[in-house]
Tab-separated table of C-alpha atoms and ligand atoms in Angstrom:
chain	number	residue	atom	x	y	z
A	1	UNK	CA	20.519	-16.950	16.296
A	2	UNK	CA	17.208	-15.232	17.074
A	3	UNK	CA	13.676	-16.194	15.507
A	4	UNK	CA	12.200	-13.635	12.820
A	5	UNK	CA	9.739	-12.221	15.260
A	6	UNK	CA	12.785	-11.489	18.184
A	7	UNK	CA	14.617	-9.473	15.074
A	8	UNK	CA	11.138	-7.891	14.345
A	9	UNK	CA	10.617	-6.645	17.939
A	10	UNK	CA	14.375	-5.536	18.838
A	11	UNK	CA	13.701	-3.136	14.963
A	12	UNK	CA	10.276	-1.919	16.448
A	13	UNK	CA	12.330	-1.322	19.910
A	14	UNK	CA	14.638	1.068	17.920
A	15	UNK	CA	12.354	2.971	15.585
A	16	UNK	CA	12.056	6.898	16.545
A	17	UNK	CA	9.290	8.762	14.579
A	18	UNK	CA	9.132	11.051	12.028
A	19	UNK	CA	7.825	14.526	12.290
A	20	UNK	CA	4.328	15.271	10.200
A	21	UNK	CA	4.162	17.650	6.920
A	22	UNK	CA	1.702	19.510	4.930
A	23	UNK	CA	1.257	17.779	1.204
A	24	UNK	CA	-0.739	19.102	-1.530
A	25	UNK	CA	-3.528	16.794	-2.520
A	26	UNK	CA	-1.916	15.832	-5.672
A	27	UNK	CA	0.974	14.387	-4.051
A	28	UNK	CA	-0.298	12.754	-0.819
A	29	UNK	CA	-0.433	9.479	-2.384
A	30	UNK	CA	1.799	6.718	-0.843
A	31	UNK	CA	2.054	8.776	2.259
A	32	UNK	CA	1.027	8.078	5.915
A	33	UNK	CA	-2.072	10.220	6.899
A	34	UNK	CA	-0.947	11.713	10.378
A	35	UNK	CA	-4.396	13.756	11.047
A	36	UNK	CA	-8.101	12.388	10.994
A	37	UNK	CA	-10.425	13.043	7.887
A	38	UNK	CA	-13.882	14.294	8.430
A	39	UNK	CA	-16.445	15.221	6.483
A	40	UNK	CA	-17.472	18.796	6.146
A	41	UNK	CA	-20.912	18.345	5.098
A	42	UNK	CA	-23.794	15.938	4.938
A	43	UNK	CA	-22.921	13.484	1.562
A	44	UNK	CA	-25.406	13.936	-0.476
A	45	UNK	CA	-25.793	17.373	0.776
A	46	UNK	CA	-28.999	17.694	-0.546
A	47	UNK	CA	-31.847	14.915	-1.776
A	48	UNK	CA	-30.746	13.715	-5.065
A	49	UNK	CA	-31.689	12.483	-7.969
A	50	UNK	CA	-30.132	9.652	-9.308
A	51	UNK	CA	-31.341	9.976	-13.100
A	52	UNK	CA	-32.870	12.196	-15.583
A	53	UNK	CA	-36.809	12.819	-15.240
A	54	UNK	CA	-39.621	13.097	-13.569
A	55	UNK	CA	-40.052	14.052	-9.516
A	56	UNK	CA	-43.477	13.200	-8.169
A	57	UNK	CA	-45.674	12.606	-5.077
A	58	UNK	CA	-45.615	8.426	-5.595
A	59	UNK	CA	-49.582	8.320	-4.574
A	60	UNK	CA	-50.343	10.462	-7.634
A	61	UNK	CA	-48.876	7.831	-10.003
A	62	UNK	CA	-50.234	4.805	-7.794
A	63	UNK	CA	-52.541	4.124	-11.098
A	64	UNK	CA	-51.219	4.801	-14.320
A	65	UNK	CA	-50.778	6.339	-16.568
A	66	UNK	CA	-51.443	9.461	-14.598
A	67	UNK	CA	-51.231	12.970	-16.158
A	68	UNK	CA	-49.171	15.299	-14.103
A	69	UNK	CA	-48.542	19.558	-15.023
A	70	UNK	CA	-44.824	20.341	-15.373
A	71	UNK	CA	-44.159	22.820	-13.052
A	72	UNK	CA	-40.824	23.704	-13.104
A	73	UNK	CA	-37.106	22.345	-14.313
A	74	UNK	CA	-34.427	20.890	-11.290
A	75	UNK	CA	-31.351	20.738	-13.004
A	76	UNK	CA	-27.608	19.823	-11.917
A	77	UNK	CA	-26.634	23.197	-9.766
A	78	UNK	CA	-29.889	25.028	-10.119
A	79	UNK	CA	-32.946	23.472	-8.487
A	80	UNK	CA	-36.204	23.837	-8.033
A	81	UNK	CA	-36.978	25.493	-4.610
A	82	UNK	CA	-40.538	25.599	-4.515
A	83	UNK	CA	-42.753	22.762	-2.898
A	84	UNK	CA	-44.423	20.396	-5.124
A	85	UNK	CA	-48.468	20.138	-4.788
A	86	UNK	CA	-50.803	17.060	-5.890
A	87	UNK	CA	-51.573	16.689	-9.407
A	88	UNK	CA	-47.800	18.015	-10.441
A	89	UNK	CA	-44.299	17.336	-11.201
A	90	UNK	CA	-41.313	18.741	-11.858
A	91	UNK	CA	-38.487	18.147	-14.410
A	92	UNK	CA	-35.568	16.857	-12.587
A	93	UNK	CA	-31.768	15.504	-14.372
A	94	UNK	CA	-29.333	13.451	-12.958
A	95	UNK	CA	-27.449	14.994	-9.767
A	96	UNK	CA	-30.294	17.941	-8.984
A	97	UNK	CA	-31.748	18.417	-5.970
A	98	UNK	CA	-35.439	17.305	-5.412
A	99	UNK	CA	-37.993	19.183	-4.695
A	100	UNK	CA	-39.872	19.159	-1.302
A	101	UNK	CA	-43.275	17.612	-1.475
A	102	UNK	CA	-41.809	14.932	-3.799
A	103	UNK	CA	-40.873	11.619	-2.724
A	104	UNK	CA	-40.004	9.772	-6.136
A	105	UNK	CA	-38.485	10.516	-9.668
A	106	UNK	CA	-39.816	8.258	-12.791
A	107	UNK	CA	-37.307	7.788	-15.173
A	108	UNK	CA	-38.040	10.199	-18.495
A	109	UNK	CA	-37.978	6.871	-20.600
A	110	UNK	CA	-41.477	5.920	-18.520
A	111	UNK	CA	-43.075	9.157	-18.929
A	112	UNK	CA	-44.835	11.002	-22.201
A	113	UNK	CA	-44.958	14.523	-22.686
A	114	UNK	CA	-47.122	16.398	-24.125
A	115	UNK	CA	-48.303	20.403	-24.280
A	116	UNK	CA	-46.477	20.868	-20.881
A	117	UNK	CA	-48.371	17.823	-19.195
A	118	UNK	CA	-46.705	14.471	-18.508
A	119	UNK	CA	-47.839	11.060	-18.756
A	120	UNK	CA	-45.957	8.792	-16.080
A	121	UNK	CA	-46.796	5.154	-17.294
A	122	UNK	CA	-45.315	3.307	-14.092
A	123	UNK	CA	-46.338	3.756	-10.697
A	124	UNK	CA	-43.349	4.999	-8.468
A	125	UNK	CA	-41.713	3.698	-4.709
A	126	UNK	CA	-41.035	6.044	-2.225
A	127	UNK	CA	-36.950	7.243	-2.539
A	128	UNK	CA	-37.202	5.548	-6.169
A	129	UNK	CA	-34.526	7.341	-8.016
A	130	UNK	CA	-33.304	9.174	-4.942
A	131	UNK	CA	-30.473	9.419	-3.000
A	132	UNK	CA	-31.920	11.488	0.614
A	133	UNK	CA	-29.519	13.915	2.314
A	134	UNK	CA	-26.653	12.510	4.346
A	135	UNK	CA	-27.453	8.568	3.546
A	136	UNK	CA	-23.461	8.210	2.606
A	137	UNK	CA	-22.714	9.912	5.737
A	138	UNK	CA	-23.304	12.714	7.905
A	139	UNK	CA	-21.579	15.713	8.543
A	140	UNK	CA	-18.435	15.585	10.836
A	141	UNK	CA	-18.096	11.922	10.882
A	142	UNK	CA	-14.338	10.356	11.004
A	143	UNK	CA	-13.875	8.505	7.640
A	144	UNK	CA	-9.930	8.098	7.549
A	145	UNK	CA	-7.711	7.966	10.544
A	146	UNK	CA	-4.531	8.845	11.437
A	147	UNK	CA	-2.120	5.658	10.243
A	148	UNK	CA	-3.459	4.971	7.627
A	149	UNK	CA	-1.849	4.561	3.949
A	150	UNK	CA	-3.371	7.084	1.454
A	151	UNK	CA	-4.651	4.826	-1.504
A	152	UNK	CA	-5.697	6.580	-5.054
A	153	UNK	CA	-8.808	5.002	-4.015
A	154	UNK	CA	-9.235	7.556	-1.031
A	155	UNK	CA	-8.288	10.423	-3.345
A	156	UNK	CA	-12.015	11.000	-4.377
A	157	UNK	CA	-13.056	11.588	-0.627
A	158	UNK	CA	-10.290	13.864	0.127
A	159	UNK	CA	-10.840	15.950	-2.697
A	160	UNK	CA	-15.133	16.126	-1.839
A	161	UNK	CA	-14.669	17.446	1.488
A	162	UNK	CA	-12.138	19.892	0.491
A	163	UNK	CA	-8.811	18.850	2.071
A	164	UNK	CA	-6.473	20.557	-0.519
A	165	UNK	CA	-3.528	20.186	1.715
A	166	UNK	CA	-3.349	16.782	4.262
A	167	UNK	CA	-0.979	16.505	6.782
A	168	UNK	CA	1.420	13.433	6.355
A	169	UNK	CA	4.160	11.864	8.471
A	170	UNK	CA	7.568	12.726	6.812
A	171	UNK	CA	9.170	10.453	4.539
A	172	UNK	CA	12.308	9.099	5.638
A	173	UNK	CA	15.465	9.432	3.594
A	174	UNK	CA	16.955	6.153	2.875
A	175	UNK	CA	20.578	5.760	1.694
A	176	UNK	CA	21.623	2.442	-0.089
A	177	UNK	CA	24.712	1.705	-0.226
A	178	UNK	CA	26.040	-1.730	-2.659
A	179	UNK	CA	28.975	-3.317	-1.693
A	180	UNK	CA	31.386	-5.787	-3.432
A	181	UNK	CA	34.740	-5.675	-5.428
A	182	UNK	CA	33.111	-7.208	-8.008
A	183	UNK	CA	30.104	-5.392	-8.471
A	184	UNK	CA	29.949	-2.972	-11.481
A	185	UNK	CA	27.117	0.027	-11.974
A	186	UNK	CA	24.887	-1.168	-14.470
A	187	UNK	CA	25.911	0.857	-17.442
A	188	UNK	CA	29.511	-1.327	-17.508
A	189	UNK	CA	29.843	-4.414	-19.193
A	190	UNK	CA	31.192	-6.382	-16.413
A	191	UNK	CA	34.737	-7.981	-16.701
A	192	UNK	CA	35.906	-11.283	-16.059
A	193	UNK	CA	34.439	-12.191	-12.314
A	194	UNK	CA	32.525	-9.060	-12.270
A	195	UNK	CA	28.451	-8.693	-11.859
A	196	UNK	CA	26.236	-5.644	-12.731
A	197	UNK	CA	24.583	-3.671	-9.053
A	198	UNK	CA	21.091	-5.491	-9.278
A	199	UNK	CA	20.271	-4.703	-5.938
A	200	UNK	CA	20.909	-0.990	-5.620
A	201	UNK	CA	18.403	-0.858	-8.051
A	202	UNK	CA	15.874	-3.070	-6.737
A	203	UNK	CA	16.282	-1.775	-3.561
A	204	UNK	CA	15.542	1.789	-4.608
A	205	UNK	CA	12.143	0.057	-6.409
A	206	UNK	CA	10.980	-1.002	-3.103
A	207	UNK	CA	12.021	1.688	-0.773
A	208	UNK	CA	10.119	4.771	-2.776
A	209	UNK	CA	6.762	3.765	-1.923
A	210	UNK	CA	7.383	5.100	1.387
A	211	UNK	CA	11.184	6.830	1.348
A	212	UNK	CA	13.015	9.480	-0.344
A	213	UNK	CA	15.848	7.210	-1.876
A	214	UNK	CA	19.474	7.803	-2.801
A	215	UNK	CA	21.772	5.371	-4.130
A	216	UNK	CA	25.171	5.756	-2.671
A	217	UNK	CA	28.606	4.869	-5.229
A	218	UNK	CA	29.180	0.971	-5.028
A	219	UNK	CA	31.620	0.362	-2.017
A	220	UNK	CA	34.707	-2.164	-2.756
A	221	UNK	CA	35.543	-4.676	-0.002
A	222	UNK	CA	37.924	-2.405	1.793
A	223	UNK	CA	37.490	-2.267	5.640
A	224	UNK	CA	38.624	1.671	5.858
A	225	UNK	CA	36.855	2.741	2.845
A	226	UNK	CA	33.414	1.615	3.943
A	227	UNK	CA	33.514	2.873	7.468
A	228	UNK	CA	34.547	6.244	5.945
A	229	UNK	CA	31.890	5.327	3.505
A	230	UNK	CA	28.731	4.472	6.189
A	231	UNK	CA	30.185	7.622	8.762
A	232	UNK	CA	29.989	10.212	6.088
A	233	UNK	CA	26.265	9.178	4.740
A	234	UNK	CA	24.488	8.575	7.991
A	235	UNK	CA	24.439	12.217	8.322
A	236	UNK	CA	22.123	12.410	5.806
A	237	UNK	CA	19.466	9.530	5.997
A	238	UNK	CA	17.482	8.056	8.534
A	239	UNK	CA	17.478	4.275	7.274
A	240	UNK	CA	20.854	3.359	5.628
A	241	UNK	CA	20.746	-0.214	3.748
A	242	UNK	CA	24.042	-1.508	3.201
A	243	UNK	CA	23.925	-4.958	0.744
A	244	UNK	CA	26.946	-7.603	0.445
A	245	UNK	CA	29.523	-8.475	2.850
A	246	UNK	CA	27.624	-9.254	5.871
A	247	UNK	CA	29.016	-12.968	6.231
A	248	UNK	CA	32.017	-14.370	7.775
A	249	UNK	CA	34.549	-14.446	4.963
A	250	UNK	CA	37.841	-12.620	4.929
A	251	UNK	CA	36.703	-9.975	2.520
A	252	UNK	CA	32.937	-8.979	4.617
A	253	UNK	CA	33.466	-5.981	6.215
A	254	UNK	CA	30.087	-4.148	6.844
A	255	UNK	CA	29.967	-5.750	10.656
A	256	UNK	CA	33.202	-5.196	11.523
A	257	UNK	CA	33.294	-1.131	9.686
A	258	UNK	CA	29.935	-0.670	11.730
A	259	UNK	CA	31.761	-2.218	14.703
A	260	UNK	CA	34.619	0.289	14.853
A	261	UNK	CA	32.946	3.521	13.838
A	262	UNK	CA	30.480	2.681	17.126
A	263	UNK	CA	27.588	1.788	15.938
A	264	UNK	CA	25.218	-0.121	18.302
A	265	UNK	CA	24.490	-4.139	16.701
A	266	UNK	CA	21.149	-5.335	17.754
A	267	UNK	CA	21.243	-8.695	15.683
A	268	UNK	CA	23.760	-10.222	12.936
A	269	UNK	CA	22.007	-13.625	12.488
A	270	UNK	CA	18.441	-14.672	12.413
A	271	UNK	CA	16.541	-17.850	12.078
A	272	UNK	CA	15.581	-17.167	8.679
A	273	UNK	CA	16.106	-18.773	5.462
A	274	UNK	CA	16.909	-17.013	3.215
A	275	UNK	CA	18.706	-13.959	5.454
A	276	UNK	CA	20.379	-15.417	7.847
A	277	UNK	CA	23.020	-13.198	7.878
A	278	UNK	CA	21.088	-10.048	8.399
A	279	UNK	CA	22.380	-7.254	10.809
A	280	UNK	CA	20.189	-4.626	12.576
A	281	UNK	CA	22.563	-1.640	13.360
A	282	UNK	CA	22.340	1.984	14.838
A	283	UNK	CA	24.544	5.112	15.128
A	284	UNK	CA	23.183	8.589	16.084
A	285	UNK	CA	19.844	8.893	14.052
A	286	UNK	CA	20.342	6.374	11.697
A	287	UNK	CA	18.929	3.073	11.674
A	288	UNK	CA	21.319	0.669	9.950
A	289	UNK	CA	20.056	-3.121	8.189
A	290	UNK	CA	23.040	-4.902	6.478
A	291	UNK	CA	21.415	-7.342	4.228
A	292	UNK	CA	23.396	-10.153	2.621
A	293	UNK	CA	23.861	-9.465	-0.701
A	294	UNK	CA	22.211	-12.021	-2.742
A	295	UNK	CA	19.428	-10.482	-4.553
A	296	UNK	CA	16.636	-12.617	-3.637
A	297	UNK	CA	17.983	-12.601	0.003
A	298	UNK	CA	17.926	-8.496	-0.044
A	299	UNK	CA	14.151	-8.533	-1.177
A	300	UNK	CA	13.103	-10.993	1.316
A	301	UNK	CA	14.832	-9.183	4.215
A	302	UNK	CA	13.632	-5.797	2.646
A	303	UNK	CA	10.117	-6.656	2.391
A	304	UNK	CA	10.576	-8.355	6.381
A	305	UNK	CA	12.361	-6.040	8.272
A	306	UNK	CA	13.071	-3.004	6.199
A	307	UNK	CA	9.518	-2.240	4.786
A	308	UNK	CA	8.223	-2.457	8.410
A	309	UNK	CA	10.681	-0.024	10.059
A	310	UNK	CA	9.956	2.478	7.526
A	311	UNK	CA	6.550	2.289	7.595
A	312	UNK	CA	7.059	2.551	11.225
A	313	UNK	CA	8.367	5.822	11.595
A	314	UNK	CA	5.632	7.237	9.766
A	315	UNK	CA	3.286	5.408	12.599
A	316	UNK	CA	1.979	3.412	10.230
A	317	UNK	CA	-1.237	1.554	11.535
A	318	UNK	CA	-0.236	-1.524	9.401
A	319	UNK	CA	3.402	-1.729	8.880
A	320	UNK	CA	3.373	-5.592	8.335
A	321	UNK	CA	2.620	-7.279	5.250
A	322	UNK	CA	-0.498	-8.567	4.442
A	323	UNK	CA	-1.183	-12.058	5.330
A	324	UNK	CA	-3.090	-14.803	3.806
A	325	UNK	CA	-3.615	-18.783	3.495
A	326	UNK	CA	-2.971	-20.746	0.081
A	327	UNK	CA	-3.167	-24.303	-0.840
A	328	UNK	CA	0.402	-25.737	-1.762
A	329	UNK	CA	0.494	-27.700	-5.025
A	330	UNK	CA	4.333	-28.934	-4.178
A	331	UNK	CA	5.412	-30.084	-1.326
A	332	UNK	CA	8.359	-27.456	0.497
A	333	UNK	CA	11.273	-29.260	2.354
A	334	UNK	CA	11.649	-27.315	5.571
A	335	UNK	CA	15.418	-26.183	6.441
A	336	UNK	CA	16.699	-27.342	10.137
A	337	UNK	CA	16.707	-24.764	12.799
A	338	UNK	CA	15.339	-21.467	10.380
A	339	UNK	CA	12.215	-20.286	9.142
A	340	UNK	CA	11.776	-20.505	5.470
A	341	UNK	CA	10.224	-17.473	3.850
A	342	UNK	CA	10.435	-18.403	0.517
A	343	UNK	CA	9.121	-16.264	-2.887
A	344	UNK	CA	6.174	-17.862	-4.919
A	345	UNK	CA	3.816	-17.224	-7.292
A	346	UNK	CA	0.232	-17.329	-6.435
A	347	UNK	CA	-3.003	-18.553	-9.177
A	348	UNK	CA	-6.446	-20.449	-8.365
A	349	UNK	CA	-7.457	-23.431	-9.277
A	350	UNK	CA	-10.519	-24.702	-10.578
A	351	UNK	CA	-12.339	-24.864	-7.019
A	352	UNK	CA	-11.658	-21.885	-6.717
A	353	UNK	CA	-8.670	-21.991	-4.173
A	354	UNK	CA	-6.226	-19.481	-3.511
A	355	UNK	CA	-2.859	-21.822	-4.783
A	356	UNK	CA	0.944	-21.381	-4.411
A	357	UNK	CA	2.958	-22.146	-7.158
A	358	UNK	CA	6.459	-22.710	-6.365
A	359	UNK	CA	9.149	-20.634	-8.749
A	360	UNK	CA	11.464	-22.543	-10.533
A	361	UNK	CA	13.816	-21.533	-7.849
A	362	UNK	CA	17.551	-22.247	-7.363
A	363	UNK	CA	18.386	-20.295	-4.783
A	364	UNK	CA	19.119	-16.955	-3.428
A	365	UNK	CA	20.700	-15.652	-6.036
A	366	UNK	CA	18.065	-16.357	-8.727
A	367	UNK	CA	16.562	-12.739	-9.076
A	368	UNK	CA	15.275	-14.217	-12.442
A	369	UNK	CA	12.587	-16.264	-10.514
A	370	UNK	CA	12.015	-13.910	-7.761
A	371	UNK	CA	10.557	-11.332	-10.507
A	372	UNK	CA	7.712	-13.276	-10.826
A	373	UNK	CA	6.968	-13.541	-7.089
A	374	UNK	CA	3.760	-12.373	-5.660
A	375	UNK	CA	4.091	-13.735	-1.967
A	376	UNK	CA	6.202	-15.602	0.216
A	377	UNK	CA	5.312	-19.230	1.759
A	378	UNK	CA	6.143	-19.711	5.653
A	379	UNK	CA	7.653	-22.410	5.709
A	380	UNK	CA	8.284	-23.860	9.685
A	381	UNK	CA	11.428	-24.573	10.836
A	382	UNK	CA	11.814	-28.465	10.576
A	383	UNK	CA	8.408	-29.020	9.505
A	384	UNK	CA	8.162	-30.022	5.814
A	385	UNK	CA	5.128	-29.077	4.135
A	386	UNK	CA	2.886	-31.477	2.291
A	387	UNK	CA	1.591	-31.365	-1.056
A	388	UNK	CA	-2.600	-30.056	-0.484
A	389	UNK	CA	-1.708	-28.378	2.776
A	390	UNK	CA	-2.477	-24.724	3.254
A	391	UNK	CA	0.260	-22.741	4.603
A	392	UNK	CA	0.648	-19.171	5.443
A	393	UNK	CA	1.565	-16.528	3.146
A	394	UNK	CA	2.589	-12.806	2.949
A	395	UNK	CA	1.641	-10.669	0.053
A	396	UNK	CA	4.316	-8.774	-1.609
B	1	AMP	P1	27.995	-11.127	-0.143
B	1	AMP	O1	26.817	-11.031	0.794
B	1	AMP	O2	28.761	-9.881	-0.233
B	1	AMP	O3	28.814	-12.319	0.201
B	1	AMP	O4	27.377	-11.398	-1.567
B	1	AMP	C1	26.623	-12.575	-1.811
B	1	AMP	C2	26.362	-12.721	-3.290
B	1	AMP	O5	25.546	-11.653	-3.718
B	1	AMP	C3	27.600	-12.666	-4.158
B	1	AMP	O6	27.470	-13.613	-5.191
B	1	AMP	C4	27.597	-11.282	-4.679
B	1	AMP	O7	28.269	-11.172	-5.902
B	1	AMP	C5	26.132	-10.989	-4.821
B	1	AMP	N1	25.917	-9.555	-4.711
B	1	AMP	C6	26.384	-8.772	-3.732
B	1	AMP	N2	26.056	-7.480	-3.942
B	1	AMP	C7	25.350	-7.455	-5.072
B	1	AMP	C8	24.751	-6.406	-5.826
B	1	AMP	N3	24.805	-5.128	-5.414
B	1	AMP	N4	24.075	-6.724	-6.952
B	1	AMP	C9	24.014	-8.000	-7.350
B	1	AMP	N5	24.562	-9.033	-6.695
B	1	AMP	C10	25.252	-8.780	-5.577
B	2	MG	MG1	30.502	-9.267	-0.969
């Protein structure tokens, strides 16, 4: 049995990378940015103003009021490209350049017009009301680099400086593939001793953030079937995630199919709990995980090992999941000789503390509880955790 970290490095050992693409803007979202993001031009490009009315020189308004003589009109794509003298100011509106030879705009609701002169009634700062030329950054700086996870947040950015098209690592093309005489696709009412596919389902869910996904027909417990089954779709993915029949009973065939078509095992049991049975496979370009079939037990390995790898072969700067400490409110027995990982629910309490909440959980097959999981609590090999204690989390 190897510790989660051993099965993390002998994945990252086996991960080939993905070529790059060109995406329209609209649909690089999700993806893996595989080029660096610059700026093409100073941000503001031009002084600014940040509201509607009045640009001055600030030591013309030091005593107020102070009349000024409207000299001209700066509005939102047409400015006002002359240079302002003493005694004068111009009209100015939100998002128009300001004029040379003024340092400050009063706001129009501290000003009084009148027969083309203007009464400012508060003195101004230098830059009040102005955003100068390049302050968000300069022209041909690196904002984004390659790596990194396009957010909607970074859509804005991408769109200002003009990148219509962004070049993105490939997505892989991920192939699930449920197994199990007595699982049923989920528009059958299930028969005596059969259940509906949950995890086909849920595994698609989680694999197209970052993959193309098919679901594969549900595979019966047949040992010639399935390696028929796993040689024929490899062909077409790069990641193939087989669920069910990974453990040692007479009727769990995934090792032993993967065995005799030759694919390459890299690990069939880690210290984990729940997922001990998990297998790390390859044949040709395909990477292979065999995930025991228990629903809660295919999202934990997912999000552990699967997630990572495909994030991976889109050289993903941060393929992991994001880590955190939280306060337990319950104590957590440990399990003897694996790592726990298991799903809770995270609130605060009234100090403010980050708090796990334990799910009313009985086990690996309680997809019920699971849907309500927002991390999962590390939970040491042999070490029970105390009630108070903070222990380490990962975000789902
Ligand atoms: P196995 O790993 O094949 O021994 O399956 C472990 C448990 O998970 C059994 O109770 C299965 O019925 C259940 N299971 C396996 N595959 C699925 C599936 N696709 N959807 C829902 N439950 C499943
Ligand atoms: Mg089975």
């Amino acid at each position: 049995m190897i510790s989660i970290t051993e099965a993390k490095k002998l994945v990252e050992k086996e991960i080939f990378e993905l070529k790059s693409e060109t995406v329209k803007l609209r649909h690089c979202q999700g993806r893996i940015l595989a080029q660096t993001i610059c700026s093409d031009m100073d941000m503001p490009p031009f002084d600014r103003s940040q509201m509607d009315g009045f640009a001055v020189k600030s030591e013309d308004v030091a005593k107020t009021p102070a009349k000024l003589k409207i000299v001209g009109e700066s509005i939102a794509g047409k400015g006002w490209h002359e240079t302002l003298s003493s005694g004068k100011a111009v009209r100015i509106m939100t998002g128009a350049p300001v004029p040379k030879g003024a340092d400050s705009v009063q706001i129009v609701e501290l000003t009084l017009e009148e027969n083309g002169f203007i009464d400012i009634l508060k003195p101004t700062r230098i830059a009040q009301n102005i955003v100068s030329k390049g302050t968000e950054i300069k022209e041909n700086e690196p904002i984004f680099e390659p790596g990194e996870l396009i957010s909607d947040k970074m859509i804005a950015t991408l769109a200002a400086f003009g990148y219509t098209e962004i070049l993105v690592a490939r997505k892989p093309r991920v192939a699930i593939l449920a197994t199990g005489s007595e699982i049923v696709d989920i528009e059958k009412t299930p028969s005596r001793d059969q259940i509906r596919n949950s995890n086909s389902w849920m595994l698609e869910a989680f694999a197209k953030k970052y993959a193309n996904v098919e679901i594969l027909p549900i595979a019966v417990d047949d040992l010639v079937g399935l390696k028929n089954t796993i040689s024929e779709s490899i062909a077409n993915c790069d990641c193939l995630i087989i669920s069910g029949g990974v453990s040692v009973g007479n009727y769990d065939f995934t090792k032993p199919a993967l065995r005799e078509i030759g694919a390459e095992i890299f690990f069939e049991t880690v210290s984990l709990k729940p997922g001990k049975p998990t297998v790390f496979a390859k044949l040709e370009n395909t990477l292979i995980f065999g995930l025991p079939g228990n629903p809660v037990s295919v999202a934990v390995t997912f999000y552990v090992f699967v997630q990572e790898a495909l994030l991976m072969m889109q050289k993903a700067k941060h393929p992991e999941l994001k880590s955190g400490f939280a306060k337990l409110t319950n104590p957590i027995k440990a399990t003897k000789e694996r790592d726990g990982l298991l799903p809770v629910s995270l609130e605060t309490n009234k100090n403010g503390e980050l708090t796990v909440e334990t799910l009313r959980f009985s086990g690996s097959s309680n997809f019920i509880a699971f849907s309500r999981a927002d991390a999962l609590v590390f939970v040491p090999r042999d070490k029970n955790l105390e009630e108070g204690e903070i222990a380490e989390i990962y975000l789902l």
